[in-house]
mmCIF file of C-alpha atoms in Angstrom:
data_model
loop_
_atom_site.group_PDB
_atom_site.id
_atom_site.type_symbol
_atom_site.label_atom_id
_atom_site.label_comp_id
_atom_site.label_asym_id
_atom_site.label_seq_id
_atom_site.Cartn_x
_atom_site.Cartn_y
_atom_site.Cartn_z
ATOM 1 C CA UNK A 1 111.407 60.639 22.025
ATOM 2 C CA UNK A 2 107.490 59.939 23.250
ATOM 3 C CA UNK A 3 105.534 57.203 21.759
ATOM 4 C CA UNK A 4 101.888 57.529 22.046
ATOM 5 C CA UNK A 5 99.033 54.907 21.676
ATOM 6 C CA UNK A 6 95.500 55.270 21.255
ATOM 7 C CA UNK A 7 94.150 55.030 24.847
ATOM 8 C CA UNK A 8 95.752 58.874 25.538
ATOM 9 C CA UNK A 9 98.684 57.492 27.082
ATOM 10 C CA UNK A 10 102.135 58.910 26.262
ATOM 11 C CA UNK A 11 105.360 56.662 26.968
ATOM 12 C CA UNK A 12 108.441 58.585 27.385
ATOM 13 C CA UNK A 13 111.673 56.566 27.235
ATOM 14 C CA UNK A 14 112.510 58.484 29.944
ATOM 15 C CA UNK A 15 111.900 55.738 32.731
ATOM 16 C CA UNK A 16 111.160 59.056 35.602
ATOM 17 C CA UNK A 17 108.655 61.044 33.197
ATOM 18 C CA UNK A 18 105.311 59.699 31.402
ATOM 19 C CA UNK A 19 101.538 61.318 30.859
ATOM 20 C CA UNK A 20 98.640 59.130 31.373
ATOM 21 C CA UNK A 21 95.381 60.901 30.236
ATOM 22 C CA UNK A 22 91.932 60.305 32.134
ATOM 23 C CA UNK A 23 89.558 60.138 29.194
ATOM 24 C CA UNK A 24 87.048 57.691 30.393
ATOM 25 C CA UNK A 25 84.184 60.145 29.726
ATOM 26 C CA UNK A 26 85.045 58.971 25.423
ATOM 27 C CA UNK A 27 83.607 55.526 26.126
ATOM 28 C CA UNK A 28 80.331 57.086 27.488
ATOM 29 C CA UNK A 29 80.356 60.577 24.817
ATOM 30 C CA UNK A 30 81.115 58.562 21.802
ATOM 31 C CA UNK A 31 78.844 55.324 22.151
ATOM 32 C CA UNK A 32 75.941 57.835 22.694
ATOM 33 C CA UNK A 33 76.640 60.671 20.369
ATOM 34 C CA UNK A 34 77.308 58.103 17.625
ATOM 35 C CA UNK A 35 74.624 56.275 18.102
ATOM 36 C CA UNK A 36 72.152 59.063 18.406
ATOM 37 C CA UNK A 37 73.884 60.336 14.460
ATOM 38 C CA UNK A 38 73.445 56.442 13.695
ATOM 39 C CA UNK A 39 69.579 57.037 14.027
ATOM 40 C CA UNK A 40 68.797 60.160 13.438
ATOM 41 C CA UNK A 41 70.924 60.567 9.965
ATOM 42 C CA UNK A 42 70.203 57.301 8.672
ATOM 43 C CA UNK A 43 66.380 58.001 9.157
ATOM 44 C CA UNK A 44 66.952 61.981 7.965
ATOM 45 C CA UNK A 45 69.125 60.307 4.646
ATOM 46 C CA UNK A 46 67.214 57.370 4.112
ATOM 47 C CA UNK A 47 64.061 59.447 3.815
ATOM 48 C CA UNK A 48 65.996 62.287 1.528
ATOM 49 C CA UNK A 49 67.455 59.525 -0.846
ATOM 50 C CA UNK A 50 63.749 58.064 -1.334
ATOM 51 C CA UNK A 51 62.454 61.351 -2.220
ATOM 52 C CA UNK A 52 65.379 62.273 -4.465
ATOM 53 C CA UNK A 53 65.258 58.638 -6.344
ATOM 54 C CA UNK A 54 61.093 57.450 -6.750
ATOM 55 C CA UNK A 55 59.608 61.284 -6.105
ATOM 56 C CA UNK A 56 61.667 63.648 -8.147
ATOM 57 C CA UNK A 57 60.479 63.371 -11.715
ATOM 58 C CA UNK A 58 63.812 65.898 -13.107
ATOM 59 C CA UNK A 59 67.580 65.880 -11.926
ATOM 60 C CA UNK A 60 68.555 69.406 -11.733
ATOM 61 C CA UNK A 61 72.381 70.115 -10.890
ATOM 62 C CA UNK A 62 71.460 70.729 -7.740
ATOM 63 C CA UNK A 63 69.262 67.079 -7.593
ATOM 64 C CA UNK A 64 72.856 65.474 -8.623
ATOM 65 C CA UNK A 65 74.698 67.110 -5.842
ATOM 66 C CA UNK A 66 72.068 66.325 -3.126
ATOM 67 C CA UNK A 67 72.092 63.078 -4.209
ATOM 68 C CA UNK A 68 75.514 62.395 -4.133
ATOM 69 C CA UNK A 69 75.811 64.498 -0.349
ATOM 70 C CA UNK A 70 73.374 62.486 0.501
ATOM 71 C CA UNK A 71 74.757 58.917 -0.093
ATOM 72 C CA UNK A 72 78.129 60.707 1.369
ATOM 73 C CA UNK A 73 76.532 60.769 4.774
ATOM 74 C CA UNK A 74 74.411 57.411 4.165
ATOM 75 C CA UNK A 75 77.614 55.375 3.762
ATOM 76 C CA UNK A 76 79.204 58.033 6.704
ATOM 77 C CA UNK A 77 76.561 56.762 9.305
ATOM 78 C CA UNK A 78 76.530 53.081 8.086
ATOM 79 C CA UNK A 79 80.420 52.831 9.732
ATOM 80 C CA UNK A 80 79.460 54.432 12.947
ATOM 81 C CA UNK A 81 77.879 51.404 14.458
ATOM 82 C CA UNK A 82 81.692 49.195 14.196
ATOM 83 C CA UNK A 83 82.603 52.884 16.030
ATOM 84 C CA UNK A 84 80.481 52.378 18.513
ATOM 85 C CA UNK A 85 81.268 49.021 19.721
ATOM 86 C CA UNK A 86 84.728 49.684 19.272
ATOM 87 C CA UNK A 87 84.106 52.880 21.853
ATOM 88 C CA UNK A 88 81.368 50.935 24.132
ATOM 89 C CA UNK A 89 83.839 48.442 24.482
ATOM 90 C CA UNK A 90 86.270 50.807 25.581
ATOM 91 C CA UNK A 91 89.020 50.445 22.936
ATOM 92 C CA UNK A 92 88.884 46.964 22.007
ATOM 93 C CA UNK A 93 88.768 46.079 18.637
ATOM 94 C CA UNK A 94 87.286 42.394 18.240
ATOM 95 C CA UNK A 95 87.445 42.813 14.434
ATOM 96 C CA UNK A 96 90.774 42.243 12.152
ATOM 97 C CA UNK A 97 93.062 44.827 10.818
ATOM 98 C CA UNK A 98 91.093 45.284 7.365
ATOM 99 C CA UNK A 99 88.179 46.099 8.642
ATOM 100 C CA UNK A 100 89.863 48.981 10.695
ATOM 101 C CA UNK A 101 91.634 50.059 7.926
ATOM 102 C CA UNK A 102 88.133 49.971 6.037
ATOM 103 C CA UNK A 103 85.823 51.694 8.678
ATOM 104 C CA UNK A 104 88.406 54.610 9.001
ATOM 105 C CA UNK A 105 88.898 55.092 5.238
ATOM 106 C CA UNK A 106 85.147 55.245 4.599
ATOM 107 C CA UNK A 107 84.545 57.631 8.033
ATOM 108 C CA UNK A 108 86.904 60.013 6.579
ATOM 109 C CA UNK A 109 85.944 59.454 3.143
ATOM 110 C CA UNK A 110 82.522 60.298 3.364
ATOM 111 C CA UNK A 111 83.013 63.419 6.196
ATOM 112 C CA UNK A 112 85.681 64.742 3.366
ATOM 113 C CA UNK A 113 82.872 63.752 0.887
ATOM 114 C CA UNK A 114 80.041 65.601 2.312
ATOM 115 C CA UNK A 115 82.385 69.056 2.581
ATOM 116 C CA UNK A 116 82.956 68.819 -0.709
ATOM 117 C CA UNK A 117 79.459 68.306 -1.959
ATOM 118 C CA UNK A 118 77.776 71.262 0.477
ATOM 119 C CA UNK A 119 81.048 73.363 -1.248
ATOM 120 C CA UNK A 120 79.199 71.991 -4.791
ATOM 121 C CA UNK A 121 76.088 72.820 -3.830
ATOM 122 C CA UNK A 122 76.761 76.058 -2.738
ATOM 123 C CA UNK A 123 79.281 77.248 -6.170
ATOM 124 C CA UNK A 124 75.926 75.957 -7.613
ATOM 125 C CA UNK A 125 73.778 78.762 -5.899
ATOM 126 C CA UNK A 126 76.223 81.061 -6.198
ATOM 127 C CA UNK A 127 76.720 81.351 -9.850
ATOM 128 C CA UNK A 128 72.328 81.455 -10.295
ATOM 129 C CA UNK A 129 72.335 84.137 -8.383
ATOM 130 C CA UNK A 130 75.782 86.392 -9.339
ATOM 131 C CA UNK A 131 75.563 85.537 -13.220
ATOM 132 C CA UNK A 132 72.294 84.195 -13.908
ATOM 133 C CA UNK A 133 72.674 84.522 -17.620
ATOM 134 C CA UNK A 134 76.224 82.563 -17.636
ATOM 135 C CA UNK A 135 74.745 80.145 -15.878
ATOM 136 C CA UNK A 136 72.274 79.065 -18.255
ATOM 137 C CA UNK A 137 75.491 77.695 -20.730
ATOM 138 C CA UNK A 138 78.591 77.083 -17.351
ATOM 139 C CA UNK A 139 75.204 75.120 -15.316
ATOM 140 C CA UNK A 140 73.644 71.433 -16.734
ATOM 141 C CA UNK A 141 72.572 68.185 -15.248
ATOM 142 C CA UNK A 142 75.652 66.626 -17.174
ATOM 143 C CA UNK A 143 78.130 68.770 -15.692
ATOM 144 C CA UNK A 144 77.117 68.058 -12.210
ATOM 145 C CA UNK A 145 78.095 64.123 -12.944
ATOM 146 C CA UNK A 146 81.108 64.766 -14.457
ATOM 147 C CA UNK A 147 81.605 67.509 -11.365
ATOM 148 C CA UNK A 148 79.990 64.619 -8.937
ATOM 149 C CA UNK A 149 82.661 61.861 -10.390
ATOM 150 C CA UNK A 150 85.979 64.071 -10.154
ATOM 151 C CA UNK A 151 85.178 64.929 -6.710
ATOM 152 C CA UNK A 152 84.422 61.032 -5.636
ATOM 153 C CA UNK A 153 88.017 60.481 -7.437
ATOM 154 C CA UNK A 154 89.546 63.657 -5.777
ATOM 155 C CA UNK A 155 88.211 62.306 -2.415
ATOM 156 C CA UNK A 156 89.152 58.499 -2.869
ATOM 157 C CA UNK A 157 93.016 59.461 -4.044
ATOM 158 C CA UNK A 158 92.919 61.875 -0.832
ATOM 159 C CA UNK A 159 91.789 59.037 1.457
ATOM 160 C CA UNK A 160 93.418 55.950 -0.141
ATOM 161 C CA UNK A 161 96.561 56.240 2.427
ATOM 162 C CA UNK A 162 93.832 56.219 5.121
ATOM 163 C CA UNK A 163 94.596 52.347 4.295
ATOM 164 C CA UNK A 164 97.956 52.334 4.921
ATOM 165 C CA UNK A 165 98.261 54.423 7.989
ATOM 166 C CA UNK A 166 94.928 52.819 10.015
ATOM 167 C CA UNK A 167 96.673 49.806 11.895
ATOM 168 C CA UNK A 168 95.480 47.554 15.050
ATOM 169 C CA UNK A 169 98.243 47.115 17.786
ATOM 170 C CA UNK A 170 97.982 45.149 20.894
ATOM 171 C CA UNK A 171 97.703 47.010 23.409
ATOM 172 C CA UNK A 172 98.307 45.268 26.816
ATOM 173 C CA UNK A 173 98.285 41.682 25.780
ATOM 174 C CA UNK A 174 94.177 41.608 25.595
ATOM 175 C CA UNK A 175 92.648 44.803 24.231
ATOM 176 C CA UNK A 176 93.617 45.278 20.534
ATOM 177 C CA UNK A 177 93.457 49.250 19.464
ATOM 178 C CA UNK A 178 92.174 50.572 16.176
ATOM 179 C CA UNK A 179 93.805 53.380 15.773
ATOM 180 C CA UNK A 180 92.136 56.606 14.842
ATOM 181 C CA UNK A 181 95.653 58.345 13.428
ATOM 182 C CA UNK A 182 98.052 55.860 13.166
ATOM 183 C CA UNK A 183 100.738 53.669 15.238
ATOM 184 C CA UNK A 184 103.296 55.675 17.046
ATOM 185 C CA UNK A 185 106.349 54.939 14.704
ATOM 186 C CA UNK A 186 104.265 56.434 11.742
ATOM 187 C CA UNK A 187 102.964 59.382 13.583
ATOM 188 C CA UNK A 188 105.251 62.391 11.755
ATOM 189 C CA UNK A 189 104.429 61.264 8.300
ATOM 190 C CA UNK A 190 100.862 60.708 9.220
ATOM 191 C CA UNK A 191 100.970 64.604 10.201
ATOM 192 C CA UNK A 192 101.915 65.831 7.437
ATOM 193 C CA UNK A 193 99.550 64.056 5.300
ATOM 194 C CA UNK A 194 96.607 65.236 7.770
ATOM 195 C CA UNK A 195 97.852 68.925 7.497
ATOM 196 C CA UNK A 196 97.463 68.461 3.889
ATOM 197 C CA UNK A 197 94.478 66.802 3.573
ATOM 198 C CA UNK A 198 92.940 69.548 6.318
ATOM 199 C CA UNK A 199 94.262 72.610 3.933
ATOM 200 C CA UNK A 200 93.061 70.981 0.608
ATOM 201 C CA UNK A 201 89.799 69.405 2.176
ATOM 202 C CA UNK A 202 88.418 72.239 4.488
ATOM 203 C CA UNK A 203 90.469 74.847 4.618
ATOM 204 C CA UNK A 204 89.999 75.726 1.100
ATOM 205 C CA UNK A 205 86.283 74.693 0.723
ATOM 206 C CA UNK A 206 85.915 76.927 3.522
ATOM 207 C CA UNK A 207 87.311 80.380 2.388
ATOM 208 C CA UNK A 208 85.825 79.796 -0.980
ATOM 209 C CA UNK A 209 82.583 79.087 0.991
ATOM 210 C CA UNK A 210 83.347 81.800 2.762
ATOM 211 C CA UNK A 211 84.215 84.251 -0.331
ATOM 212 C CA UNK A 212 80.785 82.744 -2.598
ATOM 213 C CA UNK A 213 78.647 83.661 0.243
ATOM 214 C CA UNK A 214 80.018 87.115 0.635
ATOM 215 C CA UNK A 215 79.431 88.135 -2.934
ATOM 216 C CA UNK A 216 76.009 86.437 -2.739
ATOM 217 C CA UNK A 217 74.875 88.712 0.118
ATOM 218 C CA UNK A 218 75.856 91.459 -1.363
ATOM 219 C CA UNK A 219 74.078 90.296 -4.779
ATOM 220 C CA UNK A 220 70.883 89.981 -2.553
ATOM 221 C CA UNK A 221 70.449 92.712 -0.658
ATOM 222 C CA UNK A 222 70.618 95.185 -3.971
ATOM 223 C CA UNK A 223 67.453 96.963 -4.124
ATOM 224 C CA UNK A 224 66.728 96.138 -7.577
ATOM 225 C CA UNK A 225 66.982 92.074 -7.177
ATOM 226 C CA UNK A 226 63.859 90.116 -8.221
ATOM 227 C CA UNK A 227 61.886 92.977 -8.656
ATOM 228 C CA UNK A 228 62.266 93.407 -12.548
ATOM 229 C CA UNK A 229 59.932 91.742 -14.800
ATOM 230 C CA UNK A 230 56.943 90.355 -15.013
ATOM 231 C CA UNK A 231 54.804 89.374 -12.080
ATOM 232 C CA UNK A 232 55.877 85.607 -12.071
ATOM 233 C CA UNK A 233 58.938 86.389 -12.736
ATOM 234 C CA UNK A 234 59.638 88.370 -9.929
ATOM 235 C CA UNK A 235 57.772 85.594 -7.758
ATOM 236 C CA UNK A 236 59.905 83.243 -8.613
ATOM 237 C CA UNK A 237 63.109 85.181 -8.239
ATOM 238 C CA UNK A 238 61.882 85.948 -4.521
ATOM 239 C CA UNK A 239 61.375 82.256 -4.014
ATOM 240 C CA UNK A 240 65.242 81.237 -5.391
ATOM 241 C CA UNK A 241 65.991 84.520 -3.000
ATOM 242 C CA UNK A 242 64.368 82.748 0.243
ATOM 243 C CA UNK A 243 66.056 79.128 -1.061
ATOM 244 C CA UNK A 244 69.551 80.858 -0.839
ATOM 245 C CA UNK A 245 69.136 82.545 2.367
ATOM 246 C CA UNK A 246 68.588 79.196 3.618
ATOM 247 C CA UNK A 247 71.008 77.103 2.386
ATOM 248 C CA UNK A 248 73.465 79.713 3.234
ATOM 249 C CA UNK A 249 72.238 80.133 6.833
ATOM 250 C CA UNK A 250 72.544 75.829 6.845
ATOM 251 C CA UNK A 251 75.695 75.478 5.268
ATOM 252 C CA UNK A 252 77.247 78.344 7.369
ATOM 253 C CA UNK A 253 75.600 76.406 10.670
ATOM 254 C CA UNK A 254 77.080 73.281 8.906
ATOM 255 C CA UNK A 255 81.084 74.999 8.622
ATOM 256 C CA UNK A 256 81.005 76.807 11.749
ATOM 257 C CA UNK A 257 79.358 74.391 14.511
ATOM 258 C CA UNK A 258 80.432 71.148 12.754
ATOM 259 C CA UNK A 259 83.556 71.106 10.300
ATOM 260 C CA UNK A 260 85.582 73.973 12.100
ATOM 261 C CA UNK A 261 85.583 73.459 16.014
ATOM 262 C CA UNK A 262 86.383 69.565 14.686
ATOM 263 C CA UNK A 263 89.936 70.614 12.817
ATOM 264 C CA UNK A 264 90.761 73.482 15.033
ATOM 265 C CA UNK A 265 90.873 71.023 17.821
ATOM 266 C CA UNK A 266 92.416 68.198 15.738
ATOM 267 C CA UNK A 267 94.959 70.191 14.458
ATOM 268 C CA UNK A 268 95.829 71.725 17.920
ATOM 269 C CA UNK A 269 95.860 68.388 19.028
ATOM 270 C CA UNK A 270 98.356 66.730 16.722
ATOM 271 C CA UNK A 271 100.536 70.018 16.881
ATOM 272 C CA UNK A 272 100.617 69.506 20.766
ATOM 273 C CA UNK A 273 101.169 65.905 20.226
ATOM 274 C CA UNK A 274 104.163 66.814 17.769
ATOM 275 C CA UNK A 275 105.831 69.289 19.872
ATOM 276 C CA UNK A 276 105.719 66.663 23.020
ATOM 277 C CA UNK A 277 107.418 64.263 21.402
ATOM 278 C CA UNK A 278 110.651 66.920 20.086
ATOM 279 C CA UNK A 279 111.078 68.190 23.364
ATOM 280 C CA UNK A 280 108.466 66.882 26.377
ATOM 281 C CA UNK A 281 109.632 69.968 28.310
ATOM 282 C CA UNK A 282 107.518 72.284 25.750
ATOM 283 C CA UNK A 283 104.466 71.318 26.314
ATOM 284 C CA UNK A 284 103.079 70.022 29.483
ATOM 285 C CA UNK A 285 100.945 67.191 29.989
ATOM 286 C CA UNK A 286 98.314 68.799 31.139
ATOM 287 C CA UNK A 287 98.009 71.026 28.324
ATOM 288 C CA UNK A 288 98.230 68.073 25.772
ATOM 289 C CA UNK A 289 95.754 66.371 27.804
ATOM 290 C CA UNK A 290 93.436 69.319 27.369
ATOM 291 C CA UNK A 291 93.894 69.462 23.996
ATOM 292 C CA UNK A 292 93.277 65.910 23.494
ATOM 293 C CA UNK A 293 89.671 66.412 25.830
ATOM 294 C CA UNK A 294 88.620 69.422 22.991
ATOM 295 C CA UNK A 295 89.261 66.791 20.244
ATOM 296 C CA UNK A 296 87.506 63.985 21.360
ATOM 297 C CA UNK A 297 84.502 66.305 22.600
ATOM 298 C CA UNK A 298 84.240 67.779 18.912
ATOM 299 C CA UNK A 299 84.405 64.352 17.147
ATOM 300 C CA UNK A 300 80.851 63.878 17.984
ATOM 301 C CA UNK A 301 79.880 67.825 16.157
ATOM 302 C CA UNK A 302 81.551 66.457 13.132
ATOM 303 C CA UNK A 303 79.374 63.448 12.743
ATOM 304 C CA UNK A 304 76.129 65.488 13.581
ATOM 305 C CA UNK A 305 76.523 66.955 9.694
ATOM 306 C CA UNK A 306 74.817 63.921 8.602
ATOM 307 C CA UNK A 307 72.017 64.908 10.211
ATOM 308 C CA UNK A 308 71.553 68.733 9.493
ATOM 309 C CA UNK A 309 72.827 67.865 5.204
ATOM 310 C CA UNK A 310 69.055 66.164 4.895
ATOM 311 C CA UNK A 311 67.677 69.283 6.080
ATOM 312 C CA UNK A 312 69.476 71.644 3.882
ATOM 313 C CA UNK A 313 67.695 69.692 1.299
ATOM 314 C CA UNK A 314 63.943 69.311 2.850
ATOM 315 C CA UNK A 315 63.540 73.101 3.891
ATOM 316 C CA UNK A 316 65.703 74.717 0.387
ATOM 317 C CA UNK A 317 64.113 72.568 -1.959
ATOM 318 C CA UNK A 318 60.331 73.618 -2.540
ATOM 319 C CA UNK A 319 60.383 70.066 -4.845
ATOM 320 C CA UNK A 320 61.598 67.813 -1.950
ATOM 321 C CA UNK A 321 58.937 69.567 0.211
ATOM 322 C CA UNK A 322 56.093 69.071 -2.054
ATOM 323 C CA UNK A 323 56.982 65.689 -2.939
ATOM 324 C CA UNK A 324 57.396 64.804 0.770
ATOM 325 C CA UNK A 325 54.012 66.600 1.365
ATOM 326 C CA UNK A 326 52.109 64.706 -1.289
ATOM 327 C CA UNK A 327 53.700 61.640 -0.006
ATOM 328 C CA UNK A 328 52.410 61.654 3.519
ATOM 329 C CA UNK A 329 49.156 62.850 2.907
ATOM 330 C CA UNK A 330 48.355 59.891 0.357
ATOM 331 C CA UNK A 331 49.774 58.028 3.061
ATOM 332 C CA UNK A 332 47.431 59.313 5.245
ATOM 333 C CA UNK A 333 44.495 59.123 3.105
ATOM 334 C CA UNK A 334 44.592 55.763 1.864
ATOM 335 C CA UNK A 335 43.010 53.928 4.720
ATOM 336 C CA UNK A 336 40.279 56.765 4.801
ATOM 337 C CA UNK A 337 39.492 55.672 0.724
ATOM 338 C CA UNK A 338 40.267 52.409 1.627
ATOM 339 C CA UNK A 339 37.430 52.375 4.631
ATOM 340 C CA UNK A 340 35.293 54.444 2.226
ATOM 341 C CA UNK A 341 35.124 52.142 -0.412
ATOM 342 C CA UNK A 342 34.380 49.159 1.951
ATOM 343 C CA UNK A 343 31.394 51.277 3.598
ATOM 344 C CA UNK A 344 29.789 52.433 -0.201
ATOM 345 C CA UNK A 345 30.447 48.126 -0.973
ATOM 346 C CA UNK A 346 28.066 46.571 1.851
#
C-alpha cells in the first residue's frame, strides 16, 4: 500500500521502490497565476458588484443571479492570497489547521458556486428565448432568490465535508502541509466524495449547459426569429438575440477552457493516484507524475473564471454597460464643471 503527501511524493512500504515527483515549477506557476486572478478578478468583481448594487435601479432574474456569481468569485479570490503564501512559501503552512480547513472549503465553495450560477444564468436565457410566453409566469425576481438560496444551501451541504477532510500534517519536522485533498489514510473515501461532487457539480451543469445551448441555437437561427411585429419589437428581440450569442459564446469559453481541462486532469489524477496505491506495478511513476504536472498546470485555468464571470456581465448586459458608461463619463466631467464653475466665479 502507497501513502502519498502533498509535496508529490509517494512512500511505498516497500523499502526498494518509492516515486519522488519534481514539481518545483508549482511554487513559481501558482504564486503568479494566483496572484495575477487575485488582481485582476477582485478589480473585474469589485467593479461589477458596484454597478449591480448603487447603479442598477431594477433586479431582474438575471440581476439576482449576477449578483450572487458575482460575490461567488469575490469571496473565491479573497482566499487566494493565504494560497499564495502557502505556494510562495513552498508548502509551508504558517497558519493553524482551521484556517486550512476554512480557505479550502470556501475555494471550493465558491468555484462550485460560480458553476452553478453561470448554469442559472444560462436556464435563465434559455427559457426567454425557447418559451418566451411561459416565461412571463415560470420567470420573476422572487424566484431567482428562492433559486439563488437553494443553490447556496445545495453548495454549502456539498462542501461542508471539505471541513473534515482538509487537514495540516507535518511534514519533515519543519514544513507543515495544507493539504489540497486530504491526508493519506483518508484518501479512498475522499475519492469517492470528489467523484461525486465532480458528477453532481460539473458534470451535470455541463450537459444540461450543453443540451440548453443546443436548443437555443437552433431557436436562433430560425428564419422567422425577431422579425415579427412591430418595429421596436423586432429591435429589441435582435438585441436579446446579440445578448445570448454572447453569453453563450462566454459561458461556453468559461466550461471548455476553465471548468473542463481542470476535472479532466483532476480526475485522471486521483484515478492514477488510486490505481498506484492497489497495485504500484499498474501505473508507473512517471505516468502518475505526468498526470499530477496536467493537474497542477490547470489549477491556475480554474481560478481565471473569476475573471472572465465579470465580463459575461459587462459585454451581455446593455444595463451594466450604460450604467458603467454614464459612470465614467460623470467621472470624467466633473473636474471640467468643477474648473468651469471656478472660471465663470472670478
Amino acid at each position: 500500500m502507497a501513502t502519498f503527501d502533498d509535496n508529490g511524493t509517494i512512500l511505498l512500504n516497500y523499502s526498494a521502490f518509492y516515486c519522488r515527483f519534481q514539481e518545483d515549477f508549482k511554487y513559481i506557476l501558482l504564486p503568479v497565476s494566483y496572484a495575477l486572478v487575485f488582481v485582476i478578478g477582485l478589480a473585474l468583481n469589485a467593479m461589477a458588484l458596484y454597478v449591480i448594487v448603487f447603479r442598477t435601479k431594477r433586479w431582474t432574474p438575471s440581476t439576482i443571479y449576477m449578483f450572487n456569481l458575482t460575490m461567488c468569485d469575490t469571496l473565491y479570490v479573497l482566499t487566494l492570497p493565504f494560497l499564495i503564501y502557502y505556494y510562495a512559501d513552498e508548502n509551508d503552512w504558517p497558519f493553524s489547521e482551521p484556517v486550512c480547513k476554512l480557505i479550502r472549503f470556501l475555494f471550493y465553495t465558491n468555484l462550485y458556486g460560480s458553476i452553478l450560477f453561470l448554469c442559472c444564468i444560462s436556464l435563465h436565457r434559455f427559457i426567454g428565448i425557447c418559451y418566451p410566453v411561459r416565461s412571463l409566469n415560470w420567470v420573476s425576481a422572487r424566484r431567482a432568490r428562492l433559486v439563488s438560496v437553494a443553490v447556496w444551501a445545495f453548495v454549502l451541504f456539498c462542501q461542508a465535508p471539505i471541513l473534515f477532510f482538509s487537514r495540516t500534517r507535518n511534514t519533515d519536522g519543519e514544513r507543515q502541509v495544507c493539504y489540497d485533498t486530504t491526508s493519506p489514510e483518508l484518501f479512498d473515501d475522499f475519492l469517492v466524495y470528489s467523484s461525486v461532487v465532480s458528477v453532481l457539480m460539473f458534470a451535470l451543469p455541463f450537459m444540461v449547459l450543453m443540451v440548453c445551448y443546443g436548443l437555443m441555437v437552433r431557436k436562433l437561427l430560425e428564419p422567422g426569429w425577431g422579425s415579427e411585429g412591430s418595429e421596436r419589437g423586432g429591435l429589441s428581440a435582435q438585441r436579446s438575440k446579440q445578448k445570448s450569442v454572447k453569453m453563450i459564446i462566454i459561458v461556453l469559453a468559461v466550461f471548455m477552457l476553465c471548468f473542463l481541462p481542470f476535472h479532466l486532469t483532476r480526475s485522471l489524477y486521483y484515478s492514477f493516484r488510486y490505481l498506484r496505491q492497489v497495485n504500484p506495478e499498474q501505473i508507473s511513476c512517471r505516468l502518475l507524475e505526468a498526470s499530477s504536472v496536467a493537474y497542477k498546470v490547470t489549477r491556475p485555468f480554474a481560478s481565471a473564471n473569476s475573471c472572465v464571470d465579470p465580463i459575461l456581465y459587462f459585454l451581455a448586459g446593455q444595463d451594466a454597460r450604460s450604467n458603467l458608461t454614464k459612470k465614467i463619463k460623470s467621472s470624467l466631467m466633473q473636474p471640467t464643471s468643477v474648473s468651469h464653475r471656478s472660471t465663470t466665479k472670478l
